[in-house]
PDB file of C-alpha atoms in Angstrom:
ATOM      1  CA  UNK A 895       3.580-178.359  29.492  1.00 65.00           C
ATOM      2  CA  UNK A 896       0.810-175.853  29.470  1.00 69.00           C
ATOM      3  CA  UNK A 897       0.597-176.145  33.330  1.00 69.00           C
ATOM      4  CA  UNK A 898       4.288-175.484  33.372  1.00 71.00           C
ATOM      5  CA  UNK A 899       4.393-172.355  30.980  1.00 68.00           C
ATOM      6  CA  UNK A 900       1.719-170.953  32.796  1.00 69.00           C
ATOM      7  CA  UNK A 901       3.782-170.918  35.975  1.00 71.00           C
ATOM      8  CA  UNK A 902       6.193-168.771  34.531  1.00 74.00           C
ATOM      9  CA  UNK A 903       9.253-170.751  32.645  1.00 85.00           C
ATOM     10  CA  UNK A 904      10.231-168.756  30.489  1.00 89.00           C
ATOM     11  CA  UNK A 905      12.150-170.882  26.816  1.00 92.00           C
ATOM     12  CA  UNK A 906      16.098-170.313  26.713  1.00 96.00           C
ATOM     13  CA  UNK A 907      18.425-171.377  24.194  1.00 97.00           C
ATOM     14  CA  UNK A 908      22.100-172.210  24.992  1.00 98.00           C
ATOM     15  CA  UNK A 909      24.999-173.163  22.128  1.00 98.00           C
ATOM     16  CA  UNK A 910      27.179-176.232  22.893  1.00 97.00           C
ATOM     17  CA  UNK A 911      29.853-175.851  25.471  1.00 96.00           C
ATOM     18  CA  UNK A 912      27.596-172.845  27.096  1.00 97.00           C
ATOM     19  CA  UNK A 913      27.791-172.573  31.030  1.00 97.00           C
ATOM     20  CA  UNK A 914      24.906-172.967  32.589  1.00 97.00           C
ATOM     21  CA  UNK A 915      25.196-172.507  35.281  1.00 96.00           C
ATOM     22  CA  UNK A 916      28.949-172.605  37.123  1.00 96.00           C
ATOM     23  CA  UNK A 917      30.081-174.465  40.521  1.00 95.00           C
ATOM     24  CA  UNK A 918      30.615-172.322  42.991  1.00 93.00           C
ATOM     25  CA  UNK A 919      27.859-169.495  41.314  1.00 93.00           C
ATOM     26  CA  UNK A 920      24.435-168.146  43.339  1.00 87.00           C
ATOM     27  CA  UNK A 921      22.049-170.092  41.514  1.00 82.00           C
ATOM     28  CA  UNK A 922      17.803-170.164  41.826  1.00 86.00           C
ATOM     29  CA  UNK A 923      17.129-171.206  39.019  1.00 90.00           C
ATOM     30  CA  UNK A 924      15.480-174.393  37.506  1.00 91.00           C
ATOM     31  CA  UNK A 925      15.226-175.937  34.285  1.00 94.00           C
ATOM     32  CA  UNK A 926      13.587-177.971  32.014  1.00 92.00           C
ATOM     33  CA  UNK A 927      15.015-179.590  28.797  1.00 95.00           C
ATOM     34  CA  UNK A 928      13.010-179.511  26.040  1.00 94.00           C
ATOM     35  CA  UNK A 929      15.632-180.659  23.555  1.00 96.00           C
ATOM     36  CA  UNK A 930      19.491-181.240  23.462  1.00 98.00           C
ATOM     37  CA  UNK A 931      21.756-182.610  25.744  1.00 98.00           C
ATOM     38  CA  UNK A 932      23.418-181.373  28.990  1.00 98.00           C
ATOM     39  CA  UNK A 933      25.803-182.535  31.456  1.00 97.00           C
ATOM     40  CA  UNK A 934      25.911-182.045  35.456  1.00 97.00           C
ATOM     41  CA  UNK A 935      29.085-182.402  36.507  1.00 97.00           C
ATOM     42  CA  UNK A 936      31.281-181.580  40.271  1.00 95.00           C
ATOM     43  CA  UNK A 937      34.466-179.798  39.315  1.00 95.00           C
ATOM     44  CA  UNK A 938      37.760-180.739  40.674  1.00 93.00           C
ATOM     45  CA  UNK A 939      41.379-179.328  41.364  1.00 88.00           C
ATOM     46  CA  UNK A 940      43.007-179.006  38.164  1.00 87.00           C
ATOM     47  CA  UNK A 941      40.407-179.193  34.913  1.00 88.00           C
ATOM     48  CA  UNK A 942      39.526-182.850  36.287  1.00 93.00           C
ATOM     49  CA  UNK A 943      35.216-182.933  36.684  1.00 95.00           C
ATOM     50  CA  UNK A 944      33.284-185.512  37.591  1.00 96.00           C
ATOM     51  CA  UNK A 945      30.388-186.174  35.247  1.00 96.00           C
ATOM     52  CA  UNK A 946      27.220-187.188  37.679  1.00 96.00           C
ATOM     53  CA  UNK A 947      25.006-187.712  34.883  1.00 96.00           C
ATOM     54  CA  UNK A 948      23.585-186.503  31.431  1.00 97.00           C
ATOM     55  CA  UNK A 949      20.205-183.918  31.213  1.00 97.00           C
ATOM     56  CA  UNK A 950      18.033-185.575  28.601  1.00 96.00           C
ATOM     57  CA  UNK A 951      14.921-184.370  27.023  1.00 94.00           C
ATOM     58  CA  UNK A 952      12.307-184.317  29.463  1.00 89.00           C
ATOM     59  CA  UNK A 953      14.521-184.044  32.406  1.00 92.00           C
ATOM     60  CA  UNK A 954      14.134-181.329  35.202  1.00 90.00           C
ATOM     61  CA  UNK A 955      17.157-180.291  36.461  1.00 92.00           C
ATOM     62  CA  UNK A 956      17.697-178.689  39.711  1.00 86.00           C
ATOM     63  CA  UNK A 957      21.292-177.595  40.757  1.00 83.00           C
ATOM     64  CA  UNK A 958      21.812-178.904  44.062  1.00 82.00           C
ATOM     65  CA  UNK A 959      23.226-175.953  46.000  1.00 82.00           C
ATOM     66  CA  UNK A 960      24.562-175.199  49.992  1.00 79.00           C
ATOM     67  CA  UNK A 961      24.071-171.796  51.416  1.00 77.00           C
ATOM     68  CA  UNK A 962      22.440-170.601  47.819  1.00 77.00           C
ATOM     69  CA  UNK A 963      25.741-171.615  45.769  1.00 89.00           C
ATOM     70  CA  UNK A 964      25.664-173.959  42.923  1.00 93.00           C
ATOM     71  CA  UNK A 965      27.705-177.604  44.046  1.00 92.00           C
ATOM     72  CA  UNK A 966      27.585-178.624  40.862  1.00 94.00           C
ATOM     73  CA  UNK A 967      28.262-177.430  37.186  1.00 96.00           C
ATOM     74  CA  UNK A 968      25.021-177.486  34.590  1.00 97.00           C
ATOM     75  CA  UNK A 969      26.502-177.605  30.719  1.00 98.00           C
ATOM     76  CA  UNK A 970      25.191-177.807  27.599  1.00 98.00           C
ATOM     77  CA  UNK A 971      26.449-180.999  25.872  1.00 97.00           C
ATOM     78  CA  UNK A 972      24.856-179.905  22.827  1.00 98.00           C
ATOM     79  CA  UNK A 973      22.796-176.955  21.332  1.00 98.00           C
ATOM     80  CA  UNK A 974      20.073-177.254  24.519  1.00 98.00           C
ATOM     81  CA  UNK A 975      16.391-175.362  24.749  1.00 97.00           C
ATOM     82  CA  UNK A 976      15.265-175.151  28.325  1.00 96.00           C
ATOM     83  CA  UNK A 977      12.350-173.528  29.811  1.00 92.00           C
ATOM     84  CA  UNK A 978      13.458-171.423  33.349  1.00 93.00           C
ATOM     85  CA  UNK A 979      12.041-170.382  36.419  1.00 89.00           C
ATOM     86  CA  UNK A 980      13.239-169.284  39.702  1.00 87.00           C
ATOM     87  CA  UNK A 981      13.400-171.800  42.174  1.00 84.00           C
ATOM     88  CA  UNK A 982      11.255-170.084  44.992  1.00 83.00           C
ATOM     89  CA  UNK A 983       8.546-169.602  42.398  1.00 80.00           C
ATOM     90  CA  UNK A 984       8.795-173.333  41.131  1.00 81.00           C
ATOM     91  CA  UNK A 985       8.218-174.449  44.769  1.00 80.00           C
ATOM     92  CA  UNK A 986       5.229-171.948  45.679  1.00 79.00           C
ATOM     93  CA  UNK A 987       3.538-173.546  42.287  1.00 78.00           C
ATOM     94  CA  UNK A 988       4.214-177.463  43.234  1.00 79.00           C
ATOM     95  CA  UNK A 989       2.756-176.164  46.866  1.00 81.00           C
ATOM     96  CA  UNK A 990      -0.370-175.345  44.712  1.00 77.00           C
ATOM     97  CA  UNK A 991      -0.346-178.443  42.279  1.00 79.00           C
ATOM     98  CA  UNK A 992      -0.582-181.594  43.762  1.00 80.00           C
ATOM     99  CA  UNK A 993       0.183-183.192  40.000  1.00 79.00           C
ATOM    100  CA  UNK A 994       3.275-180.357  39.481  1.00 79.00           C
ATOM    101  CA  UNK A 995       4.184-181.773  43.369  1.00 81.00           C
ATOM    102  CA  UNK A 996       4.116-185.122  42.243  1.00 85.00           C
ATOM    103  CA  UNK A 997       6.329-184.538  39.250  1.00 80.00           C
ATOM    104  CA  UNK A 998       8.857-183.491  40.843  1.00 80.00           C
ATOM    105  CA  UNK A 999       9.227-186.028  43.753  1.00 84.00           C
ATOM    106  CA  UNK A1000       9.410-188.429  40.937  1.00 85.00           C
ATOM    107  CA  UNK A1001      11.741-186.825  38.917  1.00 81.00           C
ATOM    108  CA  UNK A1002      14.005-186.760  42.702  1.00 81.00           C
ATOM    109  CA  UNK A1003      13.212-190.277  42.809  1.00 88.00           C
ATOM    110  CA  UNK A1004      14.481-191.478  39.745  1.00 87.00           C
ATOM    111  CA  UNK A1005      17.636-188.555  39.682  1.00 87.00           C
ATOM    112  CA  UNK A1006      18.672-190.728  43.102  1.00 90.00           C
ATOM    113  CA  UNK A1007      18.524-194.005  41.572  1.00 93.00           C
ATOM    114  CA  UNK A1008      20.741-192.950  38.448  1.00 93.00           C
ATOM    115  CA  UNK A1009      23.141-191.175  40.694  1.00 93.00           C
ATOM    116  CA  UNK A1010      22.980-194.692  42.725  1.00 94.00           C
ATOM    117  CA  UNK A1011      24.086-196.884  39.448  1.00 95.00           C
ATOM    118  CA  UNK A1012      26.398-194.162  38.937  1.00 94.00           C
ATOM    119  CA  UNK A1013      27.869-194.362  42.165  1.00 94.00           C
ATOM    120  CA  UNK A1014      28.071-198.281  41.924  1.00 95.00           C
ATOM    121  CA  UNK A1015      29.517-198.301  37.846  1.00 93.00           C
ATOM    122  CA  UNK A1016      32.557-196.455  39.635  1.00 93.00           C
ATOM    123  CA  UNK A1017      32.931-197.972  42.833  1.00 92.00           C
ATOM    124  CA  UNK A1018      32.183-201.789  42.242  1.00 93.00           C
ATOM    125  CA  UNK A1019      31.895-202.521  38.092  1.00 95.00           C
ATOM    126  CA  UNK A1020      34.392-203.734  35.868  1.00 97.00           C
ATOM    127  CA  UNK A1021      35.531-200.769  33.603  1.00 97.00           C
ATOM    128  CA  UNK A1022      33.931-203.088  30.862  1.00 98.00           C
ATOM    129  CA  UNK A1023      30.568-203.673  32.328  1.00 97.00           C
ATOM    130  CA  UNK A1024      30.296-200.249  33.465  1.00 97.00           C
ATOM    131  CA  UNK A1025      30.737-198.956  30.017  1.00 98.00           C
ATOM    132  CA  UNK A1026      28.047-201.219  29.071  1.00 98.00           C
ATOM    133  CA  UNK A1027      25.607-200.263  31.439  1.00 97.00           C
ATOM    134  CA  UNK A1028      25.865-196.146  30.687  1.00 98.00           C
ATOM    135  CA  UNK A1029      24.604-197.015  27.186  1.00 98.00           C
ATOM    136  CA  UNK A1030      22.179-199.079  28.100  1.00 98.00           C
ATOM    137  CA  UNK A1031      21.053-196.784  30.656  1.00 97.00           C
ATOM    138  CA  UNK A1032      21.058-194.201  27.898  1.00 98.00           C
ATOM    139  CA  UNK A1033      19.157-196.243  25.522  1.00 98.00           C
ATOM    140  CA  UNK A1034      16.352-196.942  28.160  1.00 96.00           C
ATOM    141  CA  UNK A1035      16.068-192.907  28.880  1.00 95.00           C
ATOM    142  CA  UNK A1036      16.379-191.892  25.170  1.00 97.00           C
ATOM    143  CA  UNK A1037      13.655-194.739  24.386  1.00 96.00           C
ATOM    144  CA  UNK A1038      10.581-193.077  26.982  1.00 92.00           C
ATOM    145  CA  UNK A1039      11.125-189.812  24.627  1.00 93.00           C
ATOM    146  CA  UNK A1040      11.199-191.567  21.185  1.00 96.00           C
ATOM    147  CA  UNK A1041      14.809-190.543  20.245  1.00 97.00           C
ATOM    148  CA  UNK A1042      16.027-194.537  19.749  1.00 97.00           C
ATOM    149  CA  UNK A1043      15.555-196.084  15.798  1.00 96.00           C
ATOM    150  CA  UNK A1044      16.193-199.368  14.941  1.00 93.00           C
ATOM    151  CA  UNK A1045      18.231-200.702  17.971  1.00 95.00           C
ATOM    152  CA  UNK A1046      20.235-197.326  17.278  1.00 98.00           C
ATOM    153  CA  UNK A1047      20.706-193.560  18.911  1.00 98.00           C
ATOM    154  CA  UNK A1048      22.676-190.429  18.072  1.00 98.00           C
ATOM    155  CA  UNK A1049      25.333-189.830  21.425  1.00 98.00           C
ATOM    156  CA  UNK A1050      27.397-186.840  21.086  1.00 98.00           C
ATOM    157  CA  UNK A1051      29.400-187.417  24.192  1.00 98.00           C
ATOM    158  CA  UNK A1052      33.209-188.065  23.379  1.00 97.00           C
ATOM    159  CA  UNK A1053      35.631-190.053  25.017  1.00 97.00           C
ATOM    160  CA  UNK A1054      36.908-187.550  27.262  1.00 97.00           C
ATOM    161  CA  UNK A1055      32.971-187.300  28.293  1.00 98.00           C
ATOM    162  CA  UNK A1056      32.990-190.901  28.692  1.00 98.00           C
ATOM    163  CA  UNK A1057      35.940-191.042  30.801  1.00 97.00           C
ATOM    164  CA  UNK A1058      34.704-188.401  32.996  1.00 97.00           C
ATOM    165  CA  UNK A1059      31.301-190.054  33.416  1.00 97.00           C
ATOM    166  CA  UNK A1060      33.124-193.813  34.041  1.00 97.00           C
ATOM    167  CA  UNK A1061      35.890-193.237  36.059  1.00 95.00           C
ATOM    168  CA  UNK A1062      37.979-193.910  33.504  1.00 97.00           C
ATOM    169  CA  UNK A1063      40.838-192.498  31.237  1.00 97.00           C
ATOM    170  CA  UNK A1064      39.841-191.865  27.422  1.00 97.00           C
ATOM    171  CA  UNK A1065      42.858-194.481  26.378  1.00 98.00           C
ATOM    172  CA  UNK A1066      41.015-197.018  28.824  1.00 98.00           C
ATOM    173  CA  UNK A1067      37.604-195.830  27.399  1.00 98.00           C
ATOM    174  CA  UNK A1068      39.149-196.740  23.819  1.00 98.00           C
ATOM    175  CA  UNK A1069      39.853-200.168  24.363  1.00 98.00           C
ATOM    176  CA  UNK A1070      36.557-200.794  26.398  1.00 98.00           C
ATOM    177  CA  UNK A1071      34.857-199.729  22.981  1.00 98.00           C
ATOM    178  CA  UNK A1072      37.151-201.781  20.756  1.00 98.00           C
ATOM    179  CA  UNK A1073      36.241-204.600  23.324  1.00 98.00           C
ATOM    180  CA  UNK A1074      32.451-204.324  23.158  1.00 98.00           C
ATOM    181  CA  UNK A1075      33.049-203.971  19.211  1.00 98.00           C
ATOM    182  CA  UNK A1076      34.813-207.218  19.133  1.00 98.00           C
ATOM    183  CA  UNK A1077      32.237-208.537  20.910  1.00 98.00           C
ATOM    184  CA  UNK A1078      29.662-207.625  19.126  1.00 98.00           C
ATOM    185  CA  UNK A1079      27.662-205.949  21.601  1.00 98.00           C
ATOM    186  CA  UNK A1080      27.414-202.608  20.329  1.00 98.00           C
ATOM    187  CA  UNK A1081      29.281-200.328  18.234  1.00 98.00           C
ATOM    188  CA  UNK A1082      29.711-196.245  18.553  1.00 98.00           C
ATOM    189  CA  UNK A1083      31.043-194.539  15.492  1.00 96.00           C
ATOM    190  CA  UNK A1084      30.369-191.079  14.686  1.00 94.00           C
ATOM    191  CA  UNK A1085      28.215-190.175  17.562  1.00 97.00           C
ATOM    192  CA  UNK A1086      25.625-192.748  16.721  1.00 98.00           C
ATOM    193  CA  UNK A1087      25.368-195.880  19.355  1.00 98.00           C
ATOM    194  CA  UNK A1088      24.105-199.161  17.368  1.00 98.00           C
ATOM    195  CA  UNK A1089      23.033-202.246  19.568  1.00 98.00           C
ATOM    196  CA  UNK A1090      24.501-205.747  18.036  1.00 98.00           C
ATOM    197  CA  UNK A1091      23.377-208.060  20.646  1.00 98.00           C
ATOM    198  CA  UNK A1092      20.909-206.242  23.426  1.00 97.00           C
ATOM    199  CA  UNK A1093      20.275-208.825  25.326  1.00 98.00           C
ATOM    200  CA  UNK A1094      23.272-210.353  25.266  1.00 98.00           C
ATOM    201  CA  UNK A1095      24.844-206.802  26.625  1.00 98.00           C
ATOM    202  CA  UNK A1096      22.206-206.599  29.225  1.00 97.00           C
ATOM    203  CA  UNK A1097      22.943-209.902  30.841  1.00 97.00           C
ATOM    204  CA  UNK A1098      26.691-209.135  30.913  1.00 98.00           C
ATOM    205  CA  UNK A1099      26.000-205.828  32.509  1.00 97.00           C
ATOM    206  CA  UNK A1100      23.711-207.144  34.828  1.00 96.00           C
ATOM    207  CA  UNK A1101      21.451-204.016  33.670  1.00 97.00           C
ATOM    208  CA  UNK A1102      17.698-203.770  34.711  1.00 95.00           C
ATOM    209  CA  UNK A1103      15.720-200.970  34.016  1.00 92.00           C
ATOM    210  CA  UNK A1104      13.146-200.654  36.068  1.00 92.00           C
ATOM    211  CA  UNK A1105      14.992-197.521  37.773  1.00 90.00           C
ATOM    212  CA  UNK A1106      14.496-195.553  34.711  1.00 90.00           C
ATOM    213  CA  UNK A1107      11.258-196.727  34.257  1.00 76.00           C
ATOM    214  CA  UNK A1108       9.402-195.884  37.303  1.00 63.00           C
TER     215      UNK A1108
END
């Protein structure tokens, strides 16, 4: 962190719901969360969005762009602190670091392989299992930064979020919760995600870790 703040990044606050930075907008900029929540999402005809994954604590996030405008949407799930920097002056520092450099292949690394289960919940899981396997993927992540207690963790997303981020419609969402309720899997009431059965959960979903663990 000190490396990083001495390159520049500058702390920014954002309220929930804030625009981050829009699809479609010029956009150098690049972020760091230092607490919160945010979601990347692609936009589509009609309100509909496509949530490509959540921005965690931790996380560096880098809007991909095409001829310098944004191609996807950066919101703040939550109240969210970031540290900023332009891009351009991001890349002439990871030039110079060869441990900044580093960082940030592996934080490309791992972005691809949770875009890659993403990819796969939608195309190829059962609506159940996939449901299964975004909280368990957001247990593992919210685990390497200390924010899981007793089995449990606070998740503000919503249903409509869910549905967004699974494919899914928040009606069809509902019932995969009830399901994994009546199964005793996990619960999720009031924002807070409780694990019943973790193991059990993980077998069903066929979930393994090791891509968030690298």
């Amino acid at each position: 962190m000190a490396l990083i703040k001495a390159l520049g990044f500058t702390p920014k606050r954002y309220p929930a719901e804030s625009v981050i930075v829009g699809q479609g907008e010029v956009s150098d900029r690049v972020f760091i969360v230092e607490s919160g929540w945010g979601c990347i999402s692609h936009e589509l005809e009609g309100g509909q969005r496509q949530i490509l994954d959540f921005a965690l604590t931790g996380d560096i996030v880098l809007p991909q762009s095409y001829a310098g405008s944004a191609l996807e949407t950066f919101v703040a799930q939550t109240e969210l602190s970031v540290l900023v920097a332009s891009t351009k002056a991001f890349t002439r520092a990871a030039m110079k670091s060869s441990h900044l450099f580093s960082l940030i292949l592996e934080t490309l690394m791992q972005h691809r392989s949770v875009i890659a289960q993403h990819l796969t919940n939608v195309g190829r899981r059962s609506a159940l299992a996939r449901t299964a396997h975004l909280f368990l993927e957001l247990k593992a992540r919210l685990e390497r930064i200390g924010s899981v207690t007793h089995n449990s963790y606070e998740c503000p997303l919503t249903q409509y979020d869910l549905a967004d981020a699974l494919g899914l419609t928040p009606i069809h969402v509902n019932r995969m919760l009830r399901e994994l309720r009546e199964r005793k899997y996990l619960e999720f009431r009031q924002g807070n995600v409780r694990m019943l059965d973790e193991p059990g959960l993980t077998k069903f979903a066929r979930f393994e870790r090791d891509y968030i663990e690298r």
